[in-house]
CSV table of C-alpha atoms and ligand atoms in Angstrom, one decimal:
chain,number,residue,atom,x,y,z
A,20,MET,CA,22.5,13.0,-16.9
A,21,ASP,CA,26.1,11.6,-17.0
A,22,LYS,CA,28.6,11.7,-19.8
A,23,SER,CA,27.1,8.5,-21.4
A,24,GLY,CA,23.8,10.3,-22.0
A,25,GLU,CA,22.0,8.3,-19.3
A,26,SER,CA,20.1,9.8,-16.5
A,27,ALA,CA,19.3,8.0,-13.2
A,28,ALA,CA,16.0,7.1,-14.8
A,29,GLY,CA,17.7,5.4,-17.8
A,30,PRO,CA,18.6,6.4,-21.3
A,31,GLU,CA,17.3,9.8,-22.4
A,32,PRO,CA,14.8,9.4,-25.3
A,33,THR,CA,16.2,10.5,-28.6
A,34,ALA,CA,14.2,12.0,-31.4
A,35,SER,CA,14.0,8.6,-33.1
A,36,HIS,CA,12.0,7.3,-30.1
A,37,LEU,CA,9.4,9.9,-30.5
A,38,VAL,CA,6.1,9.7,-32.4
A,39,THR,CA,3.6,12.4,-33.1
A,40,ILE,CA,0.3,11.9,-31.2
A,41,THR,CA,-2.7,14.1,-31.0
A,42,PHE,CA,-4.6,14.1,-27.7
A,43,ARG,CA,-8.2,15.2,-28.1
A,44,ILE,CA,-9.3,16.5,-24.6
A,45,ARG,CA,-12.8,17.3,-23.6
A,46,ARG,CA,-12.4,20.8,-22.1
A,47,PHE,CA,-15.0,22.5,-19.8
A,48,ASN,CA,-14.6,25.8,-17.9
A,49,PRO,CA,-18.0,27.0,-16.5
A,50,GLU,CA,-16.5,30.5,-16.2
A,51,VAL,CA,-15.9,30.7,-20.0
A,52,ALA,CA,-18.6,28.6,-21.7
A,53,ALA,CA,-21.7,26.7,-20.8
A,54,ASP,CA,-20.8,23.7,-22.9
A,55,ALA,CA,-17.8,21.4,-23.0
A,56,GLU,CA,-15.9,21.1,-26.3
A,57,TRP,CA,-13.0,19.0,-27.6
A,58,GLU,CA,-9.6,20.5,-28.0
A,59,ASP,CA,-6.6,18.9,-29.8
A,60,PHE,CA,-3.0,19.0,-28.6
A,61,THR,CA,-0.2,17.4,-30.6
A,62,LEU,CA,3.0,16.2,-29.0
A,63,ASP,CA,6.1,14.4,-30.1
A,64,ILE,CA,6.3,11.8,-27.4
A,65,ASP,CA,7.8,8.5,-26.4
A,66,PRO,CA,5.0,5.9,-26.9
A,67,LYS,CA,6.2,4.1,-23.8
A,68,ASP,CA,5.2,7.2,-21.8
A,69,ARG,CA,1.9,7.2,-20.0
A,70,VAL,CA,-1.2,9.3,-20.7
A,71,LEU,CA,-0.4,11.2,-17.5
A,72,ASP,CA,3.0,12.2,-18.9
A,73,ALA,CA,1.3,13.6,-22.0
A,74,LEU,CA,-1.2,15.5,-19.8
A,75,HIS,CA,1.7,16.9,-17.8
A,76,ARG,CA,3.5,18.0,-21.0
A,77,ILE,CA,0.3,19.6,-22.3
A,78,LYS,CA,-0.2,21.5,-19.1
A,79,TRP,CA,3.4,22.5,-18.6
A,80,GLU,CA,4.3,23.3,-22.2
A,81,LEU,CA,1.1,24.1,-24.1
A,82,ASP,CA,-1.8,25.2,-21.9
A,83,GLY,CA,-1.4,25.8,-18.2
A,84,THR,CA,-5.2,26.0,-17.7
A,85,LEU,CA,-5.7,22.3,-18.4
A,86,THR,CA,-7.1,20.9,-15.2
A,87,PHE,CA,-6.9,17.3,-13.9
A,88,ARG,CA,-6.2,15.5,-10.6
A,89,ARG,CA,-3.2,13.3,-9.9
A,90,SER,CA,-1.0,12.7,-6.9
A,91,CYS,CA,1.1,9.5,-6.7
A,92,ALA,CA,1.5,8.9,-10.5
A,93,HIS,CA,1.9,5.2,-9.7
A,94,GLY,CA,-1.5,3.6,-9.5
A,95,ILE,CA,-1.9,4.0,-5.7
A,96,CYS,CA,-3.9,7.1,-4.8
A,97,GLY,CA,-6.7,6.6,-7.3
A,98,SER,CA,-7.0,10.3,-8.2
A,99,ASP,CA,-6.5,10.2,-12.0
A,100,ALA,CA,-9.3,8.0,-13.2
A,101,MET,CA,-10.6,9.3,-16.6
A,102,ARG,CA,-12.2,8.1,-19.8
A,103,ILE,CA,-9.5,7.3,-22.3
A,104,ASN,CA,-10.7,6.2,-25.7
A,105,GLY,CA,-14.1,5.6,-24.2
A,106,ARG,CA,-13.0,3.4,-21.4
A,107,ASN,CA,-12.3,4.2,-17.7
A,108,ARG,CA,-8.6,4.0,-16.8
A,109,LEU,CA,-6.0,5.5,-14.6
A,110,ALA,CA,-3.9,8.0,-16.7
A,111,CYS,CA,-0.8,7.0,-14.7
A,112,LYS,CA,-1.1,3.3,-15.6
A,113,THR,CA,-2.0,3.7,-19.3
A,114,LEU,CA,0.8,3.5,-21.8
A,115,ILE,CA,0.3,5.5,-24.9
A,116,LYS,CA,1.5,2.6,-27.1
A,117,ASP,CA,-1.3,0.4,-25.7
A,118,ILE,CA,-4.1,2.7,-26.7
A,119,THR,CA,-3.2,3.9,-30.2
A,120,GLY,CA,-1.9,2.5,-33.4
A,121,ILE,CA,1.3,4.0,-34.7
A,122,LYS,CA,2.3,4.2,-38.4
A,123,ASP,CA,5.1,6.2,-40.1
A,124,GLY,CA,6.0,7.9,-36.8
A,125,LYS,CA,2.4,9.1,-36.1
A,126,GLY,CA,-0.5,8.0,-34.1
A,127,THR,CA,-3.2,6.6,-36.4
A,128,LYS,CA,-6.0,8.2,-34.4
A,129,PRO,CA,-6.3,10.9,-31.8
A,130,VAL,CA,-6.3,9.7,-28.2
A,131,LEU,CA,-9.6,10.8,-26.6
A,132,VAL,CA,-9.4,12.0,-23.0
A,133,GLU,CA,-12.5,13.1,-21.0
A,134,ALA,CA,-13.8,13.2,-17.5
A,135,ILE,CA,-15.4,10.1,-16.0
A,136,LYS,CA,-19.2,9.9,-16.4
A,137,GLY,CA,-22.1,10.3,-13.9
A,138,LEU,CA,-20.5,12.9,-11.7
A,139,THR,CA,-20.7,16.6,-12.3
A,140,VAL,CA,-17.7,18.0,-14.2
A,141,LEU,CA,-16.2,21.0,-12.4
A,142,LYS,CA,-13.5,21.8,-14.9
A,143,ASP,CA,-11.9,19.8,-17.7
A,144,LEU,CA,-11.1,16.3,-16.3
A,145,VAL,CA,-12.0,17.1,-12.7
A,146,VAL,CA,-15.4,15.9,-11.4
A,147,ASP,CA,-17.2,16.5,-8.1
A,148,MET,CA,-16.4,13.3,-6.1
A,149,GLU,CA,-18.6,14.2,-3.1
A,150,PRO,CA,-21.6,12.0,-4.1
A,151,PHE,CA,-19.2,9.1,-4.6
A,152,PHE,CA,-17.5,9.6,-1.2
A,153,GLN,CA,-20.9,10.1,0.5
A,154,ALA,CA,-22.0,6.7,-0.7
A,155,TYR,CA,-18.7,5.3,0.6
A,156,ARG,CA,-19.2,6.9,4.0
A,157,ASP,CA,-22.8,5.6,4.1
A,158,VAL,CA,-21.8,2.0,4.2
A,159,MET,CA,-19.7,2.5,7.3
A,160,PRO,CA,-16.2,1.6,5.9
A,161,PHE,CA,-14.6,0.8,9.2
A,162,LEU,CA,-14.3,-2.0,11.6
A,163,VAL,CA,-17.1,-2.1,14.2
A,164,THR,CA,-16.5,-4.2,17.4
A,165,SER,CA,-17.9,-4.0,20.9
A,166,GLY,CA,-15.9,-4.7,24.0
A,167,ASN,CA,-13.3,-7.5,24.0
A,168,GLU,CA,-10.5,-4.9,23.6
A,169,PRO,CA,-7.4,-6.8,22.5
A,170,THR,CA,-4.1,-6.2,24.1
A,171,ARG,CA,-2.5,-6.9,20.7
A,172,GLU,CA,-4.0,-7.2,17.2
A,173,ARG,CA,-7.4,-8.9,16.7
A,174,LEU,CA,-6.3,-12.3,15.3
A,175,GLN,CA,-7.9,-13.9,12.3
A,176,SER,CA,-7.3,-17.2,10.5
A,177,ASP,CA,-5.8,-17.2,7.0
A,178,ALA,CA,-9.1,-18.5,5.6
A,179,ASP,CA,-11.1,-15.8,7.3
A,180,ARG,CA,-8.7,-13.1,6.0
A,181,ALA,CA,-8.9,-14.6,2.5
A,182,ARG,CA,-12.7,-14.2,2.5
A,183,PHE,CA,-12.4,-10.4,1.8
A,184,ASP,CA,-8.9,-10.1,0.5
A,185,ASP,CA,-9.9,-9.0,-3.0
A,186,THR,CA,-12.0,-6.1,-1.8
A,187,THR,CA,-9.2,-4.7,0.5
A,188,LYS,CA,-7.4,-3.6,-2.7
A,189,CYS,CA,-9.8,-0.8,-3.6
A,190,ILE,CA,-8.1,2.7,-4.0
A,191,LEU,CA,-11.4,4.6,-4.3
A,192,CYS,CA,-10.7,5.8,-7.9
A,193,ALA,CA,-14.4,5.7,-8.9
A,194,ALA,CA,-13.6,4.0,-12.2
A,195,CYS,CA,-16.1,1.3,-11.4
A,196,THR,CA,-19.0,3.5,-10.2
A,197,SER,CA,-18.6,5.9,-13.1
A,198,SER,CA,-18.6,3.1,-15.7
A,199,CYS,CA,-22.0,1.8,-14.4
A,200,PRO,CA,-25.0,2.6,-16.6
A,201,VAL,CA,-27.3,2.4,-13.6
A,202,PHE,CA,-25.3,5.1,-11.9
A,203,TRP,CA,-25.2,7.2,-15.0
A,204,ASN,CA,-29.0,7.1,-15.1
A,205,ASP,CA,-29.6,7.7,-11.4
A,206,GLY,CA,-26.8,9.0,-9.2
A,207,GLN,CA,-28.8,7.9,-6.2
A,208,TYR,CA,-27.5,4.3,-6.6
A,209,PHE,CA,-24.8,3.5,-4.1
A,210,GLY,CA,-22.6,2.3,-6.9
A,211,PRO,CA,-20.1,-0.6,-7.1
A,212,ALA,CA,-17.3,1.1,-5.1
A,213,ALA,CA,-19.5,1.6,-2.0
A,214,ILE,CA,-20.6,-2.0,-2.2
A,215,VAL,CA,-17.0,-3.3,-2.6
A,216,ASN,CA,-16.1,-1.4,0.5
A,217,ALA,CA,-19.1,-2.7,2.4
A,218,HIS,CA,-18.1,-6.2,1.3
A,219,ARG,CA,-14.7,-5.7,2.7
A,220,PHE,CA,-16.2,-5.3,6.2
A,221,ILE,CA,-19.4,-7.5,5.9
A,222,PHE,CA,-17.2,-10.6,5.3
A,223,ASP,CA,-14.6,-9.7,8.0
A,224,SER,CA,-14.9,-12.2,10.8
A,225,ARG,CA,-13.8,-9.6,13.4
A,226,ASP,CA,-16.6,-7.1,12.4
A,227,GLU,CA,-19.9,-6.9,14.2
A,228,ALA,CA,-21.9,-4.5,11.9
A,229,GLY,CA,-22.5,-6.8,8.9
A,230,GLU,CA,-26.3,-6.9,9.5
A,231,GLN,CA,-26.4,-3.1,9.7
A,232,ARG,CA,-24.4,-2.7,6.4
A,233,LEU,CA,-26.6,-5.3,4.7
A,234,GLU,CA,-29.7,-3.3,5.7
A,235,ILE,CA,-28.2,-0.1,4.3
A,236,LEU,CA,-27.6,-1.9,1.0
A,237,ASN,CA,-31.1,-3.5,1.0
A,238,ASP,CA,-32.4,0.0,0.3
A,239,LYS,CA,-34.1,0.9,-3.0
A,240,ASP,CA,-30.9,2.6,-4.1
A,241,GLY,CA,-28.8,-0.3,-2.8
A,242,VAL,CA,-27.4,-3.5,-4.1
A,243,TRP,CA,-30.5,-4.7,-6.0
A,244,ARG,CA,-30.1,-1.9,-8.5
A,245,CYS,CA,-27.1,-3.8,-10.0
A,246,ARG,CA,-27.9,-5.2,-13.4
A,247,THR,CA,-24.7,-7.3,-13.6
A,248,THR,CA,-23.3,-5.6,-16.7
A,249,PHE,CA,-19.7,-6.2,-15.6
A,250,ASN,CA,-18.6,-2.7,-16.7
A,251,CYS,CA,-17.3,-2.2,-13.2
A,252,THR,CA,-15.1,-5.3,-13.2
A,253,ASP,CA,-13.7,-4.4,-16.6
A,254,ALA,CA,-12.9,-0.9,-15.4
A,255,CYS,CA,-11.2,-1.7,-12.1
A,256,PRO,CA,-7.5,-0.9,-12.3
A,257,ARG,CA,-6.8,-3.1,-9.3
A,258,GLY,CA,-8.3,-6.1,-10.9
A,259,ILE,CA,-11.0,-6.5,-8.2
A,260,GLU,CA,-13.8,-8.9,-9.1
A,261,VAL,CA,-16.3,-6.1,-8.5
A,262,THR,CA,-19.4,-7.8,-9.9
A,263,LYS,CA,-18.6,-11.0,-7.9
A,264,ALA,CA,-18.4,-8.9,-4.7
A,265,ILE,CA,-21.8,-7.4,-5.5
A,266,GLN,CA,-23.2,-10.8,-6.1
A,267,GLU,CA,-21.8,-12.1,-2.7
A,268,VAL,CA,-23.5,-9.2,-0.9
A,269,LYS,CA,-26.8,-9.9,-2.7
A,270,ARG,CA,-26.5,-13.6,-1.6
A,271,ALA,CA,-25.7,-12.6,2.0
A,272,LEU,CA,-28.9,-10.5,2.0
A,273,ILE,CA,-31.0,-13.5,0.9
A,274,THR,CA,-29.3,-16.1,3.1
A,275,ARG,CA,-28.2,-13.8,6.0
A,276,ARG,CA,-25.1,-15.9,6.1
A,277,PHE,CA,-21.7,-14.1,5.7
B,497,SF4,S1,-13.3,-1.2,-6.9
B,497,SF4,FE1,-11.7,-0.8,-8.4
B,497,SF4,S2,-12.6,0.6,-9.8
B,497,SF4,FE2,-13.9,0.7,-8.0
B,497,SF4,S3,-13.1,2.4,-6.8
B,497,SF4,FE3,-12.1,0.5,-6.0
B,497,SF4,S4,-10.2,0.4,-7.2
B,497,SF4,FE4,-11.5,1.9,-8.3
B,498,FES,S1,-2.0,9.5,-9.9
B,498,FES,FE1,-2.3,8.2,-8.2
B,498,FES,S2,-3.4,6.5,-9.1
B,498,FES,FE2,-2.8,7.7,-10.8
């Protein structure tokens, strides 16, 4: 901080910026108790801070045992998807002021924070992501070509590239899959994220394994399990039209044109 009171990151918050917010966090530690329970933590915090900032302060100042994943803190790595006030979001992209009312310097309601649904909770906000990544691996999320090794990059027209542009944006956060009621009821379903990542290659004009991926998703646990509830599209922090991508894969299975 320099003499003017400003740090490189901008003006330091003063007490008048701060509001008192309670964060109600679903805690679970299998070494301590068989069931999860809610625990409240109250902070004086700048409402322009993000939920991830609040979680850091709780961990660093109040309870070092609070467990959650995060890495980039900027919406890129996809590691901090969680249920915040009943909706899947990235903690690092969710401003406190956008999810709670503030009156007389206090939050009007506690902010509820819990692990995403449909995957086994290991501790607090950390779930076992292995079934999610297994479904991702199962759809062959890589370019498959035979022969014709290029001496430079494999060229593609702008129109062909645009065909799958939306689904290249996925950061594998699992917000979509863990917001899907079909996945909640039966974790065998591939889930939206795996289908999004299959879409990214099925509709790539350079790829030669589209038929193979379609057959994988023609499975009883594949794309036909989707009930078009749009939860996945609403949950995606990257704004991917997830339900539309799933519909396009279904149509490709019927027409065999992609
Ligand atoms: S499609 Fe969106 S919500 Fe689903 S894993 Fe990818 S980035 Fe996350
Ligand atoms: S911490 Fe990387 S996306 Fe939020």
